[in-house]
Amino acid sequence: MPTTRFPLKPLLLTALGLRLATAALAQQKADYPIQAVSFTKVKLADNFWLPRLKTNTDVTIPASFQRCEATNRVKNFEMAAAKSGKFATTYPFDDTDIYKTIEGAAYSMQLEPDAKLNAYVDELIQKVAAAQEPDGYLYTARTIDPQHPHAWAGKERWEKERELSHELYNAGHLYEAAVAHYEATGKRNLLNIALKNADLVCATFGPGKRAVAPGHEIVEMGLVKLYRATGQPRYLATAKFFLDQRGQYKGYDPKSPDVWKNGAYWQDHQPVVAQKEAIGHAVRAEYLYSAMADVAALTGDKPLLAAVDSIWQNMVGKKLYVTGGTGAASDGERFGQNYELPNATAYNETCASVADVYWQQRMWQLHGDAKYADVLEKVLYNGLISGVGLDGKSFFYSNAMQVKNAADLAHPEAQRSGWFDCSCCPTNLARLFPALPGYVYGQQGRDVLVNLFVSSTADLQVGKEKVQLVQQNNYPWDGGLQFTVNPARATAFNLLVRIPGWARGEALPTNLYTFAQPSAAKVEVKVNGQPVPYQLRNGYAVLPRKWRKGDVVTVTLPMEVRRVVANPNVREDLGKVALQRGPLMYCAEWTDNQGRASNLIVPPTAQFTATYKPEMLNGVTTLTATVPAVQVNEATSSIQTVQQTLTAIPYYAWANRGKGEMTVWFPAKVVDVDLVTRPVVQKEEKK
Amino acid sequence: MPTTRFPLKPLLLTALGLRLATAALAQQKADYPIQAVSFTKVKLADNFWLPRLKTNTDVTIPASFQRCEATNRVKNFEMAAAKSGKFATTYPFDDTDIYKTIEGAAYSMQLEPDAKLNAYVDELIQKVAAAQEPDGYLYTARTIDPQHPHAWAGKERWEKERELSHELYNAGHLYEAAVAHYEATGKRNLLNIALKNADLVCATFGPGKRAVAPGHEIVEMGLVKLYRATGQPRYLATAKFFLDQRGQYKGYDPKSPDVWKNGAYWQDHQPVVAQKEAIGHAVRAEYLYSAMADVAALTGDKPLLAAVDSIWQNMVGKKLYVTGGTGAASDGERFGQNYELPNATAYNETCASVADVYWQQRMWQLHGDAKYADVLEKVLYNGLISGVGLDGKSFFYSNAMQVKNAADLAHPEAQRSGWFDCSCCPTNLARLFPALPGYVYGQQGRDVLVNLFVSSTADLQVGKEKVQLVQQNNYPWDGGLQFTVNPARATAFNLLVRIPGWARGEALPTNLYTFAQPSAAKVEVKVNGQPVPYQLRNGYAVLPRKWRKGDVVTVTLPMEVRRVVANPNVREDLGKVALQRGPLMYCAEWTDNQGRASNLIVPPTAQFTATYKPEMLNGVTTLTATVPAVQVNEATSSIQTVQQTLTAIPYYAWANRGKGEMTVWFPAKVVDVDLVTRPVVQKEEKK
């Protein structure tokens, strides 16, 4: 039996009165061909990620709980239990910040046990349980004072679920947290609450019962997780039912170009199987697409599979920023038109990157192609981790592609903030970071797949043999990867090492971005020091071998500085280049470049040098080159180009040293200048 | 009796069976306090205007008639007479090109008799008469084949008048042409057709009958002209009825921001008396506002007067380009938001400038304040005459404020075209130019007002005395104005000479544009060589005197080069200056400036020299200064500022020497540059 992402604990399940989940899984007709190796089986030892995860554990999660207390999010649950008081925060979905932080804490405790945290979480879970109504309904915005619910909640349960209430969104995050907490700790206190709520949801919604396309998707993913954890078909059936409700509501105006009026904002404009393009609110969309992949895998639904494949092709081919960010338009936090990828006004919600990681992982489990992991890696190393500061307690809601002081359309969020009134992004990061070990490996029978290059030790099982797989590297700074294979005894299986698209000359699996020049360097693969020929299958170097303890595989990825150019349909980036080294996208920040960034030109002749700077930004490799820079003397209106050192840093590390200009895309050649006469406009940043 | 703009010919009117118009006028309870001196009383001798009017007579009008023939506009009338064939042009309002050119020809024949033209026009009028249905209906798009009318015409008469058919628009232009033709020639052949049609319109529309707010206004102005010509109250009543229909239709969505859905495109979103801002399609709007002024004057309707005053304040305070152009948005040829005056995408339809001249003249007749004439002069000398090339046969539909080769949003119309499929602008110019003599003078009892500085001889009557007034000047190039007063015998009256706002230090009567620096020079007024003190009333220098034959008034206007700055709310123009000398706005064109215009900076220190160049562009005063210019070397991406001679020409004269960059607004100081990487995009110009 392959190692599954969700290692079930039959005894506990029996104690819960549920039928044996192993039996349930055995009965499944279809599932993901590839199982991700569970986070419980992978122990990180990585210089890049471990400090981040430690900051998440030591700073982000405690700060998040503290803020849930300080901002009355916890109080809402206490008042719901007492059925007394007045909903004390802004949004009815504020409940989810607690669920998401519990989810992060659960994964964290798997990384490193923490009795105090464990006790605190149990205390919180008691408060959640107390706020649940007897029939399982759990939504503080109504329960506190059912006669005067939050304005978005509606007079009756569920009546505003389509557009406003987020009742099922809260449920979905509860289920996600409950399964993570159960997997990480083996405890069922939160799972019980989730199942009781899910049973109410299944009893309420379904054929012949109430119907709605949930306004903010995630309940679908959550129900699938409950199904996997329990084997109860009703959870899967209700997830599929919710998917099938999309495009059924008759109250929209299909001819309206307004995504709120035509339903596209909620992905409710068409039946899911008819949807072909990534559209509407990006976070909702990518949670939906994740659930589509889940349900397609579990049911073998071919039209659903075709739809989600088509949407992926559209998003990765036409709507993805070079940093992996998605959702170009701030108006509605949503996808733009095809190739509409503005820099100065890029929205790129951090939560959309989190959602995209979930989706890419599922697409990869469906198809086993490294291209999905390529996108996942791009998101992870760039547009996702940019969402949190190196301090672990400052966050971007949106992730700029450019900050330009002198333009009145400058990106509104040029600096991270501690907390948002709508706090989805910080808590979404808090739950994603410690789940990272679950994204490193996959397995399909006797194929062991390496997706991420993260120093770690994994305890696998291939057939009946235990196999330890040890990764050692200094990724993403160095391209030298080492894998030590330690089977308990000599075992034949295939080790599949992802050779990233960027190392094979592809900036992206689609033609949205390409490299300006072919690479001179080649990927090298050795086993025990000897170069080996290898088959490249779906982006993986396939290494079949009867592995013996201590066998060492080394893979060398070419780490030269690459210039990325965008598809000419992306008008914003015409004539520009972005800088990439390894999986990392780079940017220039004002503080390293004499106070500016938007005045730098990167001509084809510029020669870049990569230098690791251990003392800088917790250790980064910088790129430097001598380039032309434009200087404007405002007093005399004289303008000139001078030669100047451009210093670029990894995009994820920007905005940790104050606020100023930043750019990802650089002019490769200047054909003209627009003279800017407006005084510098400094907008107030969002709090 | 004051000289009226419409000198009535009682004998002819009696012959028409109409009651004496003089009697009708005597019965009027209210009218414009100020009467414009009729075009029939003013003989031009002006170096600036006479050549233009001659080109209009010799080139534009014949070319327009020729094109009406060649493009089947005349054929439509022949087919309507035969009730056979198929409507042969694009738009149902193509009939109006013939009416408008006849109107122009009529004014032209008043300037200079032309027997051949007279005969041709009579022939055309016969064709128009033959196309009129027995009950007066005249609309070739239906009459040719009533079973298969033009798609915009509707199955039944008038049914699509609100949004599409333009039946009443055609009628309005017919009335305008008919009155002009009657006034200029004394012939009633076209007037009879118009009256027959107007009687049908009055019988069809009105209280208890059919109601509509005409989709493209002008029938209201036209009906008022018929009322003035005939004294028939039904024409005025029907004009007022149409005004009162605005804001009555219930089929709009008042909450929609879409001007087509909320009715604002047609100025149909509110009752006219509730309208406070210039909104929607600019030409339609300004024809409406003209009719509002007409009806307010003739009925003394105070709410209507208050509405049109408020709209004027809004337009001149927030929606007027510095060239006098109106209608910023090409999408809908309409007014933008307050202060939304983009340069690269400015629309500024030529017809809107024509309509604005009509409106400003009426506002002036209402209030007698020179500020309306200031705006009229600005429109006339800049944004209106820019609509036609010096050749008299090339036309701008839209009038750019900036042409920038390297920007993809460059104005689509960088060069004039010979003819448009929708040909409203050329024929609107053809009718406005020869009517110019009617805009020079006004009279109110014993006040004789000089509005425009155009060399001419006017035959006035003050009280019972004949007074000849001779203007001699070299305006707009020189500020020296001379007026010789030749009463038949010594006569006391007030001569009021407009002292333009720009000469008194006001760039505009509102604070939308101001001068960057106060003027050092002063206006001087002399009578018979002696400086005289004068009262300044409503912008006029009031000169009361018992005038004797040969009395000479000289007025000297300061003609220094002025820098105009826009209200800071006009974001497009922040930090920029425009150049003005006299009434003329200037621009820089590529051909005088080493191939560029958008690279020029005009710092406060730049010293301008004005030089009259008789051989250039039919004679213009150019402005030159040494200024910084930005040079970009595309091959090396190096940028620098160099000192260069800026040569500016009058805005009206641009685009007569090929196509390239042009700008009206110049950076006064550069605070930054935006690096442009896109290749030059040359859009196909509109044909």
CSV table of C-alpha atoms in Angstrom, one decimal, chain B residues 276-576:
chain,number,residue,atom,x,y,z
B,276,LYS,CA,-27.1,70.8,-13.6
B,277,GLU,CA,-24.2,69.3,-15.5
B,278,ALA,CA,-23.0,69.0,-19.1
B,279,ILE,CA,-23.5,65.3,-19.7
B,280,GLY,CA,-23.7,62.7,-22.5
B,281,HIS,CA,-23.1,63.1,-26.2
B,282,ALA,CA,-21.6,66.6,-26.5
B,283,VAL,CA,-23.1,67.7,-29.8
B,284,ARG,CA,-26.6,66.6,-28.8
B,285,ALA,CA,-26.1,68.2,-25.4
B,286,GLU,CA,-24.9,71.6,-26.8
B,287,TYR,CA,-27.8,71.7,-29.3
B,288,LEU,CA,-30.1,71.0,-26.4
B,289,TYR,CA,-28.6,73.7,-24.2
B,290,SER,CA,-28.9,76.2,-27.2
B,291,ALA,CA,-32.6,75.4,-27.4
B,292,MET,CA,-32.9,75.7,-23.6
B,293,ALA,CA,-31.5,79.2,-23.9
B,294,ASP,CA,-33.8,80.0,-26.8
B,295,VAL,CA,-36.9,78.8,-25.0
B,296,ALA,CA,-35.9,80.4,-21.7
B,297,ALA,CA,-35.4,83.8,-23.5
B,298,LEU,CA,-38.7,83.5,-25.3
B,299,THR,CA,-40.9,82.3,-22.4
B,300,GLY,CA,-39.1,83.8,-19.4
B,301,ASP,CA,-39.0,80.4,-17.9
B,302,LYS,CA,-36.9,80.9,-14.8
B,303,PRO,CA,-36.2,77.3,-13.8
B,304,LEU,CA,-35.1,76.6,-17.4
B,305,LEU,CA,-32.8,79.6,-17.2
B,306,ALA,CA,-31.4,78.5,-13.9
B,307,ALA,CA,-30.7,75.0,-15.4
B,308,VAL,CA,-28.9,76.2,-18.4
B,309,ASP,CA,-26.8,78.6,-16.3
B,310,SER,CA,-25.8,75.8,-14.0
B,311,ILE,CA,-24.9,73.6,-17.0
B,312,TRP,CA,-22.8,76.4,-18.5
B,313,GLN,CA,-21.0,76.8,-15.2
B,314,ASN,CA,-20.3,73.1,-15.0
B,315,MET,CA,-19.0,72.8,-18.6
B,316,VAL,CA,-16.9,75.9,-18.6
B,317,GLY,CA,-15.7,75.3,-15.1
B,318,LYS,CA,-14.9,71.6,-15.4
B,319,LYS,CA,-15.3,70.1,-18.8
B,320,LEU,CA,-13.7,72.5,-21.4
B,321,TYR,CA,-10.4,71.9,-23.0
B,322,VAL,CA,-8.0,74.8,-23.2
B,323,THR,CA,-8.6,74.9,-26.9
B,324,GLY,CA,-12.3,75.3,-26.4
B,325,GLY,CA,-13.0,71.7,-27.3
B,326,THR,CA,-15.7,69.7,-25.5
B,327,GLY,CA,-16.5,66.0,-25.2
B,328,ALA,CA,-13.5,64.4,-23.7
B,329,ALA,CA,-14.5,60.8,-24.2
B,330,SER,CA,-14.5,59.0,-27.5
B,331,ASP,CA,-16.6,56.3,-26.1
B,332,GLY,CA,-20.0,57.9,-26.9
B,333,GLU,CA,-18.5,61.2,-28.2
B,334,ARG,CA,-19.4,62.6,-24.8
B,335,PHE,CA,-18.4,64.7,-21.9
B,336,GLY,CA,-16.2,63.0,-19.3
B,337,GLN,CA,-16.4,63.4,-15.6
B,338,ASN,CA,-15.6,66.7,-14.0
B,339,TYR,CA,-12.0,67.6,-14.7
B,340,GLU,CA,-11.5,64.5,-16.9
B,341,LEU,CA,-9.7,66.1,-19.7
B,342,PRO,CA,-7.1,63.6,-21.0
B,343,ASN,CA,-4.8,64.8,-23.7
B,344,ALA,CA,-3.7,61.6,-25.6
B,345,THR,CA,-7.3,60.4,-26.0
B,346,ALA,CA,-9.1,63.7,-26.2
B,347,TYR,CA,-12.1,63.4,-28.5
B,348,ASN,CA,-13.3,67.0,-29.0
B,349,GLU,CA,-15.6,66.5,-31.9
B,350,THR,CA,-15.6,69.4,-34.4
B,351,CYS,CA,-19.4,69.4,-34.4
B,352,ALA,CA,-19.3,69.9,-30.6
B,353,SER,CA,-17.3,73.1,-31.2
B,354,VAL,CA,-19.9,74.2,-33.8
B,355,ALA,CA,-22.7,73.5,-31.3
B,356,ASP,CA,-20.8,75.3,-28.6
B,357,VAL,CA,-20.6,78.5,-30.7
B,358,TYR,CA,-24.4,78.4,-31.1
B,359,TRP,CA,-24.8,77.9,-27.4
B,360,GLN,CA,-22.3,80.6,-26.2
B,361,GLN,CA,-23.9,83.1,-28.6
B,362,ARG,CA,-27.3,82.4,-27.0
B,363,MET,CA,-25.9,82.6,-23.5
B,364,TRP,CA,-24.4,85.9,-24.4
B,365,GLN,CA,-27.7,87.2,-25.8
B,366,LEU,CA,-29.4,86.1,-22.6
B,367,HIS,CA,-27.0,87.7,-20.2
B,368,GLY,CA,-24.9,90.3,-22.1
B,369,ASP,CA,-21.8,89.3,-20.3
B,370,ALA,CA,-18.5,89.2,-22.3
B,371,LYS,CA,-17.5,86.0,-20.6
B,372,TYR,CA,-19.7,84.0,-23.0
B,373,ALA,CA,-18.1,85.8,-26.0
B,374,ASP,CA,-14.7,85.0,-24.4
B,375,VAL,CA,-15.6,81.3,-24.6
B,376,LEU,CA,-17.0,81.7,-28.1
B,377,GLU,CA,-13.8,83.3,-29.2
B,378,LYS,CA,-11.7,80.6,-27.7
B,379,VAL,CA,-13.7,77.9,-29.5
B,380,LEU,CA,-13.8,79.8,-32.7
B,381,TYR,CA,-10.1,80.6,-33.0
B,382,ASN,CA,-8.8,77.2,-31.7
B,383,GLY,CA,-10.8,74.0,-31.4
B,384,LEU,CA,-13.3,74.8,-34.1
B,385,ILE,CA,-11.2,75.9,-37.0
B,386,SER,CA,-8.7,73.2,-36.3
B,387,GLY,CA,-11.5,70.9,-37.7
B,388,VAL,CA,-10.7,71.9,-41.3
B,389,GLY,CA,-7.4,71.9,-43.1
B,390,LEU,CA,-6.0,75.0,-44.8
B,391,ASP,CA,-7.0,73.3,-48.1
B,392,GLY,CA,-10.7,73.5,-47.1
B,393,LYS,CA,-11.3,69.9,-48.0
B,394,SER,CA,-9.7,67.9,-45.2
B,395,PHE,CA,-11.4,67.5,-41.9
B,396,PHE,CA,-11.0,66.3,-38.3
B,397,TYR,CA,-13.9,64.6,-36.8
B,398,SER,CA,-12.1,64.6,-33.4
B,399,ASN,CA,-9.5,67.2,-32.4
B,400,ALA,CA,-6.5,65.8,-30.6
B,401,MET,CA,-4.7,67.6,-27.8
B,402,GLN,CA,-1.6,65.4,-28.2
B,403,VAL,CA,-0.2,63.0,-30.7
B,404,LYS,CA,2.5,60.8,-29.4
B,405,ASN,CA,3.9,58.1,-31.7
B,406,ALA,CA,5.4,55.9,-29.0
B,407,ALA,CA,2.3,55.5,-26.9
B,408,ASP,CA,-0.2,52.8,-27.7
B,409,LEU,CA,-3.0,55.1,-26.6
B,410,ALA,CA,-2.1,57.7,-29.1
B,411,HIS,CA,-5.0,59.7,-30.5
B,412,PRO,CA,-6.5,57.8,-33.3
B,413,GLU,CA,-7.0,60.8,-35.6
B,414,ALA,CA,-3.6,62.4,-36.2
B,415,GLN,CA,-4.4,63.6,-39.7
B,416,ARG,CA,-7.4,65.1,-41.4
B,417,SER,CA,-9.5,63.1,-43.9
B,418,GLY,CA,-11.4,64.2,-46.9
B,419,TRP,CA,-14.8,62.8,-45.9
B,420,PHE,CA,-16.3,60.6,-43.3
B,421,ASP,CA,-18.9,57.9,-43.7
B,422,CYS,CA,-20.7,59.9,-40.9
B,423,SER,CA,-20.1,63.3,-42.4
B,424,CYS,CA,-21.6,65.6,-39.8
B,425,CYS,CA,-18.4,67.6,-39.1
B,426,PRO,CA,-17.5,68.8,-42.6
B,427,THR,CA,-21.0,70.0,-43.4
B,428,ASN,CA,-21.4,71.6,-40.0
B,429,LEU,CA,-18.3,73.7,-40.7
B,430,ALA,CA,-19.6,74.5,-44.2
B,431,ARG,CA,-22.6,76.1,-42.6
B,432,LEU,CA,-20.9,77.8,-39.7
B,433,PHE,CA,-18.1,79.6,-41.5
B,434,PRO,CA,-20.2,81.9,-43.8
B,435,ALA,CA,-22.5,82.7,-40.9
B,436,LEU,CA,-19.6,84.3,-39.1
B,437,PRO,CA,-20.6,87.9,-39.9
B,438,GLY,CA,-23.6,87.3,-37.6
B,439,TYR,CA,-21.3,86.8,-34.6
B,440,VAL,CA,-19.4,90.1,-34.6
B,441,TYR,CA,-21.8,92.6,-33.2
B,442,GLY,CA,-24.8,92.8,-30.9
B,443,GLN,CA,-27.2,95.5,-29.9
B,444,GLN,CA,-29.4,96.3,-27.0
B,445,GLY,CA,-31.3,99.6,-27.5
B,446,ARG,CA,-28.6,102.3,-27.6
B,447,ASP,CA,-25.8,99.9,-26.6
B,448,VAL,CA,-23.8,98.7,-29.6
B,449,LEU,CA,-21.6,95.7,-28.5
B,450,VAL,CA,-18.5,94.6,-30.3
B,451,ASN,CA,-17.8,90.9,-29.6
B,452,LEU,CA,-15.3,89.8,-32.3
B,453,PHE,CA,-12.4,91.7,-33.7
B,454,VAL,CA,-12.9,91.1,-37.4
B,455,SER,CA,-12.2,93.8,-39.9
B,456,SER,CA,-15.6,94.6,-41.4
B,457,THR,CA,-18.2,97.2,-42.1
B,458,ALA,CA,-21.5,97.0,-40.3
B,459,ASP,CA,-24.6,98.9,-41.2
B,460,LEU,CA,-26.5,99.5,-37.9
B,461,GLN,CA,-29.4,101.4,-36.9
B,462,VAL,CA,-29.5,103.1,-33.5
B,463,GLY,CA,-32.8,104.6,-32.7
B,464,LYS,CA,-33.8,106.1,-36.0
B,465,GLU,CA,-30.2,106.8,-37.1
B,466,LYS,CA,-28.1,104.8,-39.5
B,467,VAL,CA,-24.7,104.1,-38.1
B,468,GLN,CA,-21.8,102.6,-40.0
B,469,LEU,CA,-19.2,100.9,-37.9
B,470,VAL,CA,-15.8,100.0,-39.5
B,471,GLN,CA,-13.4,97.7,-37.8
B,472,GLN,CA,-9.8,97.6,-39.0
B,473,ASN,CA,-7.1,95.4,-37.4
B,474,ASN,CA,-4.7,92.6,-37.9
B,475,TYR,CA,-6.2,90.4,-35.3
B,476,PRO,CA,-5.4,87.9,-34.0
B,477,TRP,CA,-1.8,88.6,-34.8
B,478,ASP,CA,-1.8,92.2,-33.5
B,479,GLY,CA,-3.5,93.6,-30.5
B,480,GLY,CA,-4.2,97.0,-32.1
B,481,LEU,CA,-7.9,97.4,-32.8
B,482,GLN,CA,-9.4,100.3,-34.6
B,483,PHE,CA,-13.1,101.2,-34.9
B,484,THR,CA,-14.4,104.1,-37.0
B,485,VAL,CA,-17.8,105.3,-36.2
B,486,ASN,CA,-19.8,106.8,-39.0
B,487,PRO,CA,-23.3,107.9,-38.0
B,488,ALA,CA,-25.3,109.5,-40.7
B,489,ARG,CA,-25.5,112.4,-38.3
B,490,ALA,CA,-24.1,112.9,-34.8
B,491,THR,CA,-25.8,110.4,-32.5
B,492,ALA,CA,-25.5,109.6,-28.9
B,493,PHE,CA,-25.1,105.9,-28.0
B,494,ASN,CA,-22.8,103.6,-26.1
B,495,LEU,CA,-20.1,101.7,-27.9
B,496,LEU,CA,-19.2,98.6,-25.9
B,497,VAL,CA,-16.0,97.0,-26.9
B,498,ARG,CA,-15.3,93.6,-25.4
B,499,ILE,CA,-12.1,93.5,-23.5
B,500,PRO,CA,-11.3,89.8,-23.7
B,501,GLY,CA,-10.8,88.0,-20.5
B,502,TRP,CA,-7.3,87.0,-21.6
B,503,ALA,CA,-6.4,90.7,-22.0
B,504,ARG,CA,-7.6,91.3,-18.5
B,505,GLY,CA,-5.6,88.5,-17.0
B,506,GLU,CA,-8.3,85.7,-17.0
B,507,ALA,CA,-7.5,82.7,-19.1
B,508,LEU,CA,-11.1,81.6,-18.7
B,509,PRO,CA,-14.1,83.1,-16.9
B,510,THR,CA,-13.9,80.1,-14.5
B,511,ASN,CA,-10.9,78.9,-12.5
B,512,LEU,CA,-10.4,75.9,-14.9
B,513,TYR,CA,-7.5,77.6,-16.5
B,514,THR,CA,-5.4,80.5,-15.2
B,515,PHE,CA,-2.3,82.4,-16.3
B,516,ALA,CA,0.9,81.4,-14.5
B,517,GLN,CA,2.0,85.0,-14.2
B,518,PRO,CA,0.2,88.3,-14.0
B,519,SER,CA,0.5,90.4,-17.1
B,520,ALA,CA,2.8,93.5,-17.1
B,521,ALA,CA,0.9,95.2,-20.0
B,522,LYS,CA,-2.4,96.9,-19.8
B,523,VAL,CA,-5.3,97.5,-22.1
B,524,GLU,CA,-5.3,101.0,-23.6
B,525,VAL,CA,-8.4,102.7,-25.0
B,526,LYS,CA,-8.3,105.9,-27.0
B,527,VAL,CA,-10.9,108.0,-28.8
B,528,ASN,CA,-9.5,110.1,-31.6
B,529,GLY,CA,-6.0,109.5,-30.3
B,530,GLN,CA,-6.7,110.5,-26.7
B,531,PRO,CA,-6.6,108.0,-23.9
B,532,VAL,CA,-10.0,107.9,-22.3
B,533,PRO,CA,-11.1,106.5,-19.0
B,534,TYR,CA,-13.8,103.9,-19.4
B,535,GLN,CA,-16.1,101.9,-17.3
B,536,LEU,CA,-15.7,98.2,-17.5
B,537,ARG,CA,-19.1,96.6,-17.4
B,538,ASN,CA,-19.7,92.8,-17.8
B,539,GLY,CA,-16.3,92.6,-19.6
B,540,TYR,CA,-17.0,95.5,-22.0
B,541,ALA,CA,-15.3,98.9,-22.1
B,542,VAL,CA,-18.3,101.2,-22.2
B,543,LEU,CA,-17.8,104.3,-24.3
B,544,PRO,CA,-20.8,106.6,-24.1
B,545,ARG,CA,-20.5,109.5,-26.6
B,546,LYS,CA,-22.3,111.6,-29.0
B,547,TRP,CA,-20.6,110.0,-32.0
B,548,ARG,CA,-19.7,111.9,-35.0
B,549,LYS,CA,-18.8,110.7,-38.4
B,550,GLY,CA,-15.1,109.7,-38.5
B,551,ASP,CA,-14.7,109.2,-34.7
B,552,VAL,CA,-12.0,106.7,-34.2
B,553,VAL,CA,-11.7,104.4,-31.3
B,554,THR,CA,-8.5,102.5,-30.8
B,555,VAL,CA,-8.0,99.6,-28.3
B,556,THR,CA,-4.7,98.0,-27.7
B,557,LEU,CA,-4.7,94.5,-26.3
B,558,PRO,CA,-1.5,93.2,-24.7
B,559,MET,CA,-0.1,90.4,-26.9
B,560,GLU,CA,2.6,88.9,-24.8
B,561,VAL,CA,3.0,85.2,-24.7
B,562,ARG,CA,1.2,83.8,-21.7
B,563,ARG,CA,1.6,80.5,-19.9
B,564,VAL,CA,-1.7,78.8,-19.0
B,565,VAL,CA,-1.9,76.4,-16.1
B,566,ALA,CA,-4.9,74.1,-15.5
B,567,ASN,CA,-6.8,73.7,-12.3
B,568,PRO,CA,-4.9,71.1,-10.2
B,569,ASN,CA,-8.0,68.9,-10.4
B,570,VAL,CA,-7.1,68.3,-14.1
B,571,ARG,CA,-4.6,65.6,-13.3
B,572,GLU,CA,-3.5,65.3,-16.9
B,573,ASP,CA,-2.1,68.8,-16.9
B,574,LEU,CA,-0.5,68.9,-13.5
B,575,GLY,CA,3.0,70.5,-13.7
B,576,LYS,CA,2.3,71.5,-17.3
